[in-house]
Amino acid sequence: MSVRRPERPARPQAEEAAGPRAKAGVAAWAIPLGVIALTLAAGFGLELWQGGWWALLAIVFVCVVLLAQELEPRLPLRYRGAYQRVLALGFPLALLLVWEWLAGSGVLNARWFPPPSQIAVALWELTVSYDRFNRSSLLGRPWLLPSMFAESGWAGVQALVRESHVWATLSRVLGGFVIGAVPGVLVGMVMGLNRTVRMMLDTTMSAIYVLPKIAIFPILMLVFPNPFGEGPKIAVVAISAFFLVAISTMAGVQGIDKVYLEAGRNFGANRAQMFRHVILPGALPIVFSGLRLALGTALIVIVAVEFVRADRGVGFMIFYYWQVLVTPRMYAALAVVMALGVALTALLQYVERRAMPWRRGSDGHG
Amino acid sequence: MSAKIVARAAEKRFQTRQGWMTALHDFDLEVAEGEFLCLVGPSGCGKSTFLRILAGLDHATGGEVRITPGPDPKQPLANVVFQEYAVFPWKTVLANVAFGLEMRGLSRAAREATARRWVDKVALTRFVDYYPAQLSGGMKQRVSIARALANDPQVLLMDEPLGALDAQTRAVLQEELLQLWEESRKTVLYVTHSIDEAVFLGDRVVVMTAHPGTLKTVIEVDLPRPRDLGVMATPAFAALTGAVWEALRDEVRRAMAEQA
């Protein structure tokens, strides 16, 4: 009857286990290192890179994995966390370095796969410059904010915000997400609680849910007075979010253990109390996994819509720089999409931790 | 002493795909005010069904089942300590214990003062702000017991509350439960499948027949109170558990034969 703590393997055991394996350990180190050396020598010496670079990389990758696995149990426990971070961040870094080198040495066609350094330069240029032809910029040139505000007040600030690709995408994603997710949670709750409503809506919802939302974009353009404005773009994001959130909320409500509902009833909870104290918190974990999915889908949908019909937004950037064949900038825009995805997910995870404090530091039950 | 719980010819029938099934049939029982009554029977004999009817989670399809209300209309009739760990994972220990009081609309200060007192009584003072996921099974079940008692119901219903615990934790909690009960002497209906537990805790042990459940026999437990675990080593205890087993054995066999 004590507080549970994460188990830690006892240190002496690990050392004991390493002892008898010392002899095998030498081979485990030497063989992968030798293979890496041979591979690199063959690559450079025999010019094997040109045709079989991917096979050589695969061999090196396997050897690095073998070496890392030999290394890990020998590390003192206090370095394990740092080691895991090195693996997690080191791999993408290594990938970029290999890419840089392959593109630089001409193995990869730099026109279609520009080296990461060029992409980084393009990203920097996009950040600090203003595109006169499209009358737009990546972030809306925030360094101009004070002077524009002094010159023409809030109208100036709005003009800067309007020229920004990132703000265009972000406002569509966030606006559509909120407009879709809030009713999604409400409808999902009703569907979870009321059998009749569930039976009536479930099939229809499932059918609409699997429909690619970009396919209904033309209809939405007809529905709104300004087909080229923000309305249809936000609406298509909202619709995508709505069905995902509604369906997962319904599942969350239905998945609540019956014993919690009975406990609520036995202790005299009325309908409102039942909802507030039992149903809402009980469904919340599944609701949040629905929200996470919906956020990712919202980003996918908005990039697709911006390909088709927009003069602002990161999706527009990707498509535009592909059309004009400025590939480093196209990749820079792709990197921006990834950064947006990571940032939005982190934001949602922050909200999730705040909303469900009972899941922090727990072992995952309930 | 007057009867706190009365069941007369109680009947519970369920509709299943195979037709109607009788869970409880012609069941008569009287539980006196302040009595600790244990209900044992083979699995599926309707003992949990009877408890659920008393808890207001189910209703009898025939006969009469009632709890005689006390003088204070605000005092809740019956609260349940559930079989599994039914404490809310999203509430802290304190909020769980205060749950019933919160549902009854007590002010935050009042309900937390009462809840704190009960958290102290079940020896969870250090864990008052913990969430259930951070507690062991025995601690969770203490929270569940405190949640029911803090609400001060007229009748305490316990549905195999210690069934999921390991033997040692279970023994400790049985003793703690008896100590808590000695302080309040509430009417308790305790459903269990452990004969030892029933004899150790109860004033009377009611043995039920296999499906459909009805009363088979009642065994008076005349062991002196307050009891501790030492009583289990006495010949009187052995004689009582023997008597309960004698009554139960044929029913368990019948239940097993029916399920096979």
XYZ file of C-alpha atoms in Angstrom:
626
model
C 0.000 0.000 0.000
C 2.457 2.638 -1.093
C 2.486 5.234 -3.810
C 3.460 3.719 -7.127
C 6.731 4.810 -8.580
C 8.122 3.985 -12.013
C 10.321 0.926 -11.777
C 13.991 1.310 -12.305
C 16.215 -1.607 -13.148
C 18.697 -2.175 -10.335
C 22.151 -1.048 -11.277
C 24.180 -4.049 -10.013
C 22.107 -6.407 -12.134
C 22.956 -4.506 -15.272
C 26.664 -4.750 -14.532
C 26.402 -8.422 -13.733
C 24.683 -9.061 -17.016
C 27.369 -7.153 -18.874
C 30.198 -9.222 -17.316
C 29.878 -12.596 -19.076
C 29.090 -10.853 -22.313
C 32.345 -8.888 -22.322
C 33.933 -11.152 -24.937
C 30.931 -11.056 -27.231
C 30.892 -7.314 -26.588
C 34.170 -6.762 -28.424
C 32.758 -8.383 -31.553
C 29.553 -6.410 -31.151
C 31.602 -3.211 -31.270
C 34.178 -4.221 -33.821
C 31.960 -5.722 -36.485
C 29.604 -2.754 -37.035
C 32.526 -0.308 -36.898
C 34.402 -2.379 -39.458
C 31.374 -2.596 -41.710
C 30.890 1.169 -41.542
C 34.553 1.735 -42.433
C 34.386 -0.731 -45.331
C 31.164 0.817 -46.603
C 32.562 4.319 -46.538
C 35.815 3.192 -48.163
C 33.944 1.364 -50.909
C 31.662 4.353 -51.366
C 34.490 6.815 -51.810
C 37.113 4.589 -53.365
C 34.958 2.813 -55.906
C 32.534 5.719 -56.502
C 29.679 3.458 -55.480
C 27.736 6.485 -54.249
C 26.419 7.340 -57.671
C 24.221 4.295 -58.117
C 23.836 2.602 -54.769
C 23.937 5.436 -52.233
C 20.678 4.371 -50.644
C 21.935 0.798 -50.096
C 25.169 2.065 -48.514
C 23.163 4.404 -46.273
C 20.937 1.537 -45.193
C 24.001 -0.528 -44.204
C 25.463 2.385 -42.226
C 22.085 2.951 -40.553
C 21.834 -0.670 -39.416
C 25.384 -0.588 -38.043
C 24.721 2.641 -36.133
C 21.616 1.051 -34.595
C 23.684 -1.987 -33.526
C 26.352 0.251 -31.988
C 23.794 2.373 -30.156
C 22.167 -0.743 -28.721
C 25.541 -1.920 -27.442
C 26.199 1.475 -25.932
C 22.900 2.055 -24.144
C 23.112 -0.546 -21.324
C 26.667 0.601 -20.530
C 25.592 4.192 -19.896
C 25.076 5.308 -16.303
C 21.383 5.824 -15.585
C 21.715 9.568 -15.193
C 22.841 9.888 -18.828
C 19.987 7.807 -20.252
C 17.664 10.794 -20.681
C 20.323 12.794 -22.505
C 21.115 9.729 -24.621
C 17.486 9.392 -25.699
C 17.370 13.057 -26.687
C 20.583 12.649 -28.681
C 18.989 9.759 -30.585
C 15.709 11.587 -31.154
C 17.325 14.818 -32.366
C 20.491 13.322 -33.784
C 18.705 11.217 -36.378
C 16.911 14.078 -38.174
C 20.100 16.131 -37.923
C 22.078 13.320 -39.523
C 19.412 13.007 -42.188
C 19.762 16.707 -43.032
C 23.550 16.412 -43.136
C 23.365 13.430 -45.499
C 20.881 15.296 -47.661
C 23.116 18.356 -47.714
C 26.077 16.254 -48.765
C 24.200 14.190 -51.386
C 22.772 17.339 -52.961
C 26.122 19.133 -52.802
C 28.020 16.259 -54.447
C 25.498 16.003 -57.226
C 24.169 12.555 -56.335
C 20.746 14.146 -55.767
C 19.473 16.649 -58.306
C 19.757 19.918 -56.401
C 17.044 21.500 -58.532
C 14.404 19.174 -57.094
C 16.126 18.409 -53.784
C 17.961 21.601 -52.860
C 20.356 21.147 -49.915
C 18.957 22.104 -46.504
C 21.343 25.052 -46.303
C 19.710 26.582 -49.392
C 16.277 25.925 -47.914
C 17.303 27.655 -44.692
C 18.549 30.668 -46.669
C 15.280 30.711 -48.623
C 13.320 30.587 -45.385
C 15.278 33.520 -44.034
C 14.736 35.500 -47.247
C 11.022 34.765 -47.132
C 10.878 35.932 -43.529
C 12.577 39.282 -44.068
C 11.410 40.151 -47.584
C 8.213 41.405 -49.175
C 6.912 39.791 -52.345
C 5.864 42.720 -54.554
C 4.246 40.528 -57.192
C 1.938 38.735 -54.746
C 1.896 41.679 -52.346
C 2.539 39.340 -49.450
C 5.137 38.272 -46.886
C 5.632 35.237 -44.681
C 4.961 36.725 -41.247
C 3.637 40.175 -42.176
C 6.905 41.997 -41.472
C 6.377 42.527 -37.739
C 9.318 44.950 -37.571
C 7.191 47.447 -39.520
C 4.419 47.339 -36.920
C 5.461 50.443 -34.913
C 5.961 52.670 -37.953
C 2.775 51.473 -39.678
C 0.806 51.985 -36.505
C 2.197 55.515 -36.139
C 1.416 56.203 -39.806
C -2.097 54.844 -40.242
C -3.206 53.365 -36.903
C -4.973 50.003 -36.699
C -5.623 50.025 -40.428
C -1.874 49.827 -40.933
C -1.575 46.901 -38.538
C -4.401 45.113 -40.345
C -2.719 45.659 -43.690
C 0.419 43.979 -42.347
C -1.546 41.057 -40.893
C -3.409 40.638 -44.180
C -0.219 40.334 -46.208
C 1.069 37.445 -44.027
C 0.890 33.884 -45.307
C 1.297 32.355 -41.860
C -1.460 34.462 -40.333
C -3.773 33.627 -43.221
C -3.319 29.898 -42.677
C -3.311 30.133 -38.902
C -6.535 32.159 -38.748
C -8.286 29.725 -41.096
C -7.114 26.701 -39.134
C -7.886 28.115 -35.693
C -11.145 29.779 -36.731
C -12.411 26.694 -38.517
C -11.204 24.394 -35.763
C -13.056 26.280 -33.024
C -16.206 26.759 -35.130
C -16.229 23.026 -35.902
C -14.972 21.502 -32.665
C -17.316 23.253 -30.219
C -20.554 22.046 -31.869
C -18.771 18.759 -32.536
C -18.295 18.182 -28.818
C -21.917 19.161 -28.098
C -23.433 16.950 -30.807
C -21.110 14.096 -29.839
C -22.227 14.395 -26.213
C -25.891 14.248 -27.202
C -25.213 11.263 -29.452
C -23.346 9.521 -26.669
C -26.082 10.130 -24.118
C -29.219 9.617 -26.186
C -29.711 6.286 -27.902
C -32.431 7.539 -30.215
C -30.363 10.448 -31.522
C -27.388 8.142 -31.896
C -29.296 5.594 -33.942
C -30.648 8.345 -36.195
C -27.357 10.158 -36.791
C -24.637 7.528 -36.548
C -24.823 6.074 -40.067
C -25.172 9.473 -41.704
C -22.272 10.882 -39.729
C -20.045 7.947 -40.594
C -20.871 8.357 -44.269
C -20.072 12.072 -44.299
C -17.030 11.513 -42.115
C -15.261 9.386 -44.731
C -15.959 11.920 -47.500
C -12.778 13.888 -48.341
C -13.769 17.376 -47.252
C -11.888 19.032 -50.101
C -14.500 17.423 -52.344
C -17.267 19.585 -50.905
C -15.253 22.789 -51.254
C -16.949 23.731 -54.575
C -20.372 23.493 -52.892
C -19.188 25.701 -50.059
C -17.937 28.258 -52.559
C -21.445 28.429 -54.004
C -23.036 28.760 -50.598
C -21.081 31.823 -49.530
C -21.791 35.269 -50.996
C -18.087 35.747 -51.694
C -16.843 32.409 -53.052
C -13.229 33.606 -53.060
C -13.273 35.031 -49.526
C -12.414 33.470 -46.209
C -15.910 32.032 -45.614
C -15.702 28.792 -47.605
C -12.115 28.151 -46.484
C -12.970 28.423 -42.807
C -16.162 26.425 -43.367
C -14.354 23.487 -44.954
C -11.955 23.316 -41.994
C -14.871 23.583 -39.562
C -16.758 20.748 -41.259
C -13.684 18.497 -41.226
C -13.157 19.157 -37.537
C -16.840 18.815 -36.660
C -17.330 15.213 -37.772
C -14.073 13.943 -36.310
C -14.727 15.594 -32.967
C -18.389 14.567 -32.851
C -17.631 10.922 -33.564
C -14.815 10.670 -31.033
C -16.807 12.528 -28.383
C -19.661 10.085 -28.878
C -17.229 7.196 -28.451
C -15.789 8.882 -25.354
C -19.190 9.263 -23.710
C -20.197 5.698 -24.532
C -16.894 4.416 -23.225
C -17.384 5.777 -19.712
C -17.365 2.884 -17.272
C -20.933 2.212 -16.124
C -19.836 2.070 -12.508
C -19.028 5.822 -12.538
C -22.502 6.631 -13.820
C -24.023 4.428 -11.103
C -21.873 6.015 -8.430
C -23.052 9.424 -9.631
C -26.678 8.336 -9.486
C -26.311 6.650 -6.099
C -24.854 9.830 -4.608
C -27.800 11.815 -5.887
C -26.318 13.737 -8.817
C -28.960 15.531 -10.875
C -28.658 15.805 -14.668
C -26.463 18.890 -14.669
C -24.221 17.543 -11.916
C -23.973 14.219 -13.690
C -22.797 15.963 -16.828
C -20.358 18.253 -15.080
C -18.875 15.737 -12.616
C -19.071 12.391 -14.385
C -19.807 12.496 -18.110
C -17.630 15.425 -19.147
C -14.466 14.411 -17.280
C -15.075 10.764 -18.111
C -15.199 11.448 -21.840
C -12.434 14.044 -21.888
C -9.471 11.780 -22.735
C -11.188 10.491 -25.891
C -12.494 13.966 -26.722
C -8.932 15.241 -26.686
C -7.646 12.490 -28.915
C -10.414 13.484 -31.332
C -9.340 17.122 -31.097
C -5.747 16.147 -31.886
C -6.831 14.242 -34.981
C -9.086 17.115 -35.999
C -6.268 19.638 -35.683
C -3.993 17.579 -37.936
C -6.811 17.123 -40.450
C -7.566 20.849 -40.350
C -3.992 21.599 -41.400
C -4.118 19.045 -44.224
C -7.420 20.380 -45.499
C -6.401 24.032 -45.391
C -3.155 23.402 -47.295
C -5.137 21.534 -49.952
C -7.688 24.342 -50.185
C -4.942 26.936 -50.451
C -3.446 24.984 -53.349
C -6.714 25.328 -55.179
C -8.046 28.730 -54.363
C -6.172 31.322 -52.335
C -3.775 34.204 -52.737
C -2.446 33.913 -49.180
C -1.438 31.050 -46.955
C 1.371 28.514 -46.723
C -0.473 26.128 -49.033
C -0.576 28.905 -51.637
C 3.190 29.452 -51.108
C 3.991 25.808 -51.714
C 1.972 25.716 -54.903
C 3.145 29.137 -56.149
C 6.864 28.444 -55.699
C 6.404 25.076 -57.362
C 4.762 26.774 -60.355
C 7.563 29.321 -60.666
C 10.174 26.603 -59.981
C 11.797 28.262 -56.974
C 12.167 24.956 -55.159
C 14.163 26.169 -52.124
C 11.265 28.466 -51.262
C 8.793 25.674 -51.848
C 10.681 23.548 -49.336
C 10.845 26.510 -46.976
C 7.043 26.703 -47.111
C 6.846 22.957 -46.402
C 9.053 23.519 -43.359
C 6.672 26.267 -42.227
C 3.733 23.834 -42.470
C 5.633 21.345 -40.309
C 6.494 24.045 -37.785
C 2.830 25.110 -37.665
C 1.771 21.512 -37.088
C 4.262 21.051 -34.273
C 3.341 24.375 -32.652
C -0.426 23.770 -32.825
C -0.065 20.241 -31.454
C 2.089 21.526 -28.595
C -0.544 24.165 -27.832
C -3.288 21.550 -27.745
C -1.192 19.282 -25.529
C -0.708 22.181 -23.140
C -4.473 22.730 -22.977
C -4.950 18.981 -22.528
C -2.596 18.836 -19.556
C -4.356 21.782 -17.968
C -7.796 20.287 -18.553
C -6.915 16.829 -17.208
C -4.544 17.284 -14.267
C -5.350 13.778 -13.056
C -3.505 12.238 -15.985
C -0.269 14.066 -15.254
C 2.336 11.832 -13.647
C -0.134 8.981 -13.385
C 0.511 5.569 -14.866
C -2.063 6.135 -17.553
C -5.127 4.525 -16.008
C -8.449 6.352 -16.283
C -35.220 -2.659 17.407
C -37.224 -1.898 14.322
C -36.567 -3.242 10.830
C -34.544 -0.792 8.778
C -34.595 -2.793 5.582
C -37.640 -4.861 4.653
C -38.031 -7.194 1.692
C -41.263 -9.162 1.238
C -41.705 -11.618 -1.608
C -39.278 -9.509 -3.596
C -39.004 -10.509 -7.219
C -36.721 -9.354 -10.009
C -37.110 -10.563 -13.565
C -34.982 -9.521 -16.531
C -35.854 -9.713 -20.174
C -33.094 -11.390 -22.148
C -32.859 -12.636 -25.719
C -33.653 -16.115 -24.444
C -36.777 -14.879 -22.688
C -37.489 -13.874 -19.127
C -34.956 -14.680 -16.439
C -35.706 -14.604 -12.737
C -32.818 -13.229 -10.704
C -34.615 -12.887 -7.398
C -37.638 -14.916 -6.366
C -39.884 -14.731 -3.307
C -37.100 -13.156 -1.279
C -37.922 -12.218 2.335
C -35.516 -10.354 4.574
C -35.548 -7.984 7.509
C -32.469 -6.072 8.599
C -32.624 -4.394 12.002
C -31.518 -0.834 12.631
C -27.784 -0.870 13.370
C -27.286 -4.424 12.194
C -24.313 -5.595 10.133
C -25.814 -8.162 7.774
C -23.763 -10.241 5.349
C -25.273 -11.778 2.252
C -23.528 -14.789 0.722
C -24.516 -17.044 -2.145
C -23.202 -18.647 -5.312
C -22.347 -16.279 -8.149
C -25.392 -15.151 -10.062
C -27.768 -15.738 -7.152
C -29.144 -12.213 -7.229
C -27.403 -10.871 -4.125
C -25.958 -7.945 -6.049
C -29.328 -7.411 -7.707
C -30.966 -7.055 -4.292
C -28.325 -4.551 -3.245
C -28.824 -2.564 -6.443
C -32.555 -2.402 -5.795
C -31.887 -1.011 -2.333
C -29.425 1.503 -3.826
C -32.078 2.780 -6.230
C -30.075 1.630 -9.259
C -32.655 -1.002 -10.155
C -36.234 -1.749 -9.187
C -38.048 -4.873 -8.063
C -40.558 -6.308 -10.530
C -42.672 -7.749 -7.748
C -43.157 -7.794 -3.993
C -41.813 -5.078 -1.754
C -38.345 -3.780 -1.002
C -37.969 -0.707 1.152
C -35.747 1.149 3.559
C -37.582 2.681 6.497
C -36.723 6.382 6.368
C -35.224 7.994 9.458
C -36.447 11.171 11.163
C -34.200 13.487 9.132
C -35.561 13.767 5.573
C -32.254 15.260 4.355
C -30.200 12.230 5.337
C -29.645 10.047 2.259
C -31.190 6.597 2.419
C -28.415 4.379 1.115
C -24.966 4.763 -0.386
C -22.911 2.075 -2.055
C -19.299 0.998 -1.822
C -18.937 -0.573 -5.250
C -17.288 -3.789 -6.335
C -14.543 -2.339 -8.507
C -12.640 0.814 -7.786
C -15.485 3.158 -8.571
C -13.750 6.247 -7.211
C -13.616 8.954 -9.873
C -10.144 9.005 -11.442
C -10.580 12.684 -12.326
C -11.147 13.814 -8.752
C -8.611 14.068 -5.965
C -9.011 11.951 -2.835
C -10.620 14.920 -1.087
C -13.017 15.708 -3.932
C -13.991 12.043 -4.173
C -14.800 11.836 -0.477
C -16.708 15.128 -0.650
C -18.655 14.021 -3.750
C -21.946 13.081 -2.083
C -21.940 16.241 0.010
C -21.252 18.345 -3.073
C -24.196 16.733 -4.871
C -26.366 17.647 -1.887
C -25.348 21.265 -2.285
C -23.218 21.774 0.811
C -20.877 24.742 0.770
C -17.275 24.107 -0.167
C -16.001 24.823 3.328
C -18.548 22.539 5.003
C -18.075 19.598 2.676
C -14.298 19.828 2.707
C -14.204 19.925 6.493
C -16.292 16.738 6.669
C -14.325 15.105 3.873
C -11.014 15.886 5.589
C -12.260 14.263 8.768
C -13.071 11.069 6.857
C -9.811 11.128 4.926
C -8.054 11.236 8.309
C -10.172 8.346 9.592
C -9.173 6.089 6.715
C -5.520 7.086 7.202
C -5.091 8.867 3.874
C -4.199 12.293 5.304
C -0.938 12.436 3.348
C -2.704 11.597 0.100
C -5.575 14.061 0.347
C -4.598 15.868 -2.876
C -3.565 12.749 -4.806
C -5.481 11.383 -7.745
C -6.643 7.724 -7.611
C -4.174 6.658 -10.317
C -1.402 7.479 -7.857
C -2.867 5.175 -5.181
C -2.761 1.423 -4.623
C -5.890 -0.731 -4.821
C -6.353 -0.833 -1.056
C -6.058 2.931 -0.793
C -8.576 3.442 -3.580
C -11.065 1.238 -1.781
C -10.527 3.208 1.421
C -11.417 6.321 -0.550
C -14.555 4.556 -1.749
C -15.520 3.605 1.817
C -14.842 7.142 3.048
C -16.907 8.570 0.178
C -19.916 6.530 1.259
C -19.533 7.179 4.991
C -18.857 10.912 4.613
C -22.285 11.209 3.010
C -23.732 9.782 6.259
C -26.367 7.513 4.701
C -28.959 5.717 6.819
C -27.878 2.413 5.286
C -24.457 1.463 3.971
C -24.511 -0.984 1.058
C -21.305 -2.823 0.242
C -21.057 -4.898 -2.910
C -18.007 -7.180 -2.569
C -15.932 -4.091 -1.793
C -12.739 -5.974 -0.959
C -13.068 -8.681 -3.609
C -10.367 -7.312 -5.894
C -7.716 -6.917 -3.184
C -4.918 -9.282 -2.233
C -5.441 -11.360 0.917
C -3.278 -9.270 3.265
C -4.647 -5.896 2.226
C -8.085 -7.386 2.493
C -7.533 -8.537 6.079
C -6.262 -5.091 7.091
C -9.242 -3.372 5.494
C -11.720 -5.773 7.113
C -10.404 -4.774 10.519
C -10.406 -1.077 9.668
C -13.960 -1.386 8.403
C -15.096 -2.971 11.670
C -13.459 -0.176 13.668
C -15.255 2.466 11.579
C -18.525 0.610 11.992
C -18.141 0.311 15.769
C -18.034 4.137 15.907
C -21.258 4.707 13.996
C -23.165 1.401 14.218
C -24.852 2.092 10.921
C -27.093 -0.475 9.286
C -24.891 -2.337 6.810
C -25.789 -4.769 4.059
C -22.598 -6.464 2.941
C -22.521 -8.706 -0.115
C -19.547 -11.031 -0.355
C -18.547 -14.428 -1.668
C -16.038 -15.003 1.119
C -17.448 -17.076 3.969
C -14.659 -16.025 6.362
C -15.332 -12.379 5.617
C -19.064 -12.773 6.153
C -18.663 -14.483 9.535
C -15.905 -12.117 10.664
C -17.883 -8.956 9.869
C -21.536 -9.813 10.284
C -24.117 -10.033 13.062
C -25.993 -12.451 10.846
C -25.039 -14.245 7.639
C -27.811 -14.792 5.114
C -27.211 -17.655 2.669
C -29.027 -17.430 -0.646
C -29.948 -20.255 -3.002
C -28.647 -20.527 -6.536
C -30.643 -18.976 -9.341
C -33.387 -17.930 -8.881
C -32.081 -16.318 -5.725
C -34.116 -16.730 -2.597
C -33.376 -16.975 1.093
C -31.992 -20.366 2.101
C -30.961 -19.962 5.693
C -29.845 -17.383 8.232
C -26.914 -17.995 10.551
C -26.579 -15.925 13.715
C -22.983 -14.919 14.423
C -22.715 -14.659 18.194
C -19.014 -13.825 18.298
C -18.348 -11.035 20.810
C -17.631 -7.515 19.561
C -15.380 -5.628 19.093
C -13.697 -8.300 16.981
C -10.187 -8.440 15.622
C -8.551 -10.880 13.220
C -7.592 -13.118 16.170
C -11.189 -14.315 16.317
C -10.593 -16.262 13.112
C -8.396 -18.712 15.025
C -11.140 -19.654 17.515
C -13.184 -22.889 17.373
C -16.408 -20.871 17.451
C -15.378 -19.107 14.253
C -14.548 -22.409 12.595
C -17.912 -23.854 13.629
C -19.740 -20.858 12.132
C -17.880 -20.883 8.827
C -18.506 -24.641 8.720
C -22.227 -24.053 9.148
C -22.290 -21.417 6.411
C -20.380 -23.692 4.070
C -22.740 -26.540 4.858
C -25.662 -24.400 3.723
C -23.845 -23.003 0.737
C -22.206 -26.117 -0.699
C -25.208 -27.604 -2.456
C -26.135 -24.208 -3.907
C -22.653 -23.678 -5.322
C -22.774 -27.172 -6.862
C -26.169 -26.443 -8.374
C -25.024 -23.097 -9.721
C -21.954 -24.684 -11.288
C -24.009 -27.486 -12.832
C -26.428 -24.969 -14.321
C -23.662 -22.879 -15.812
C -21.867 -25.893 -17.291
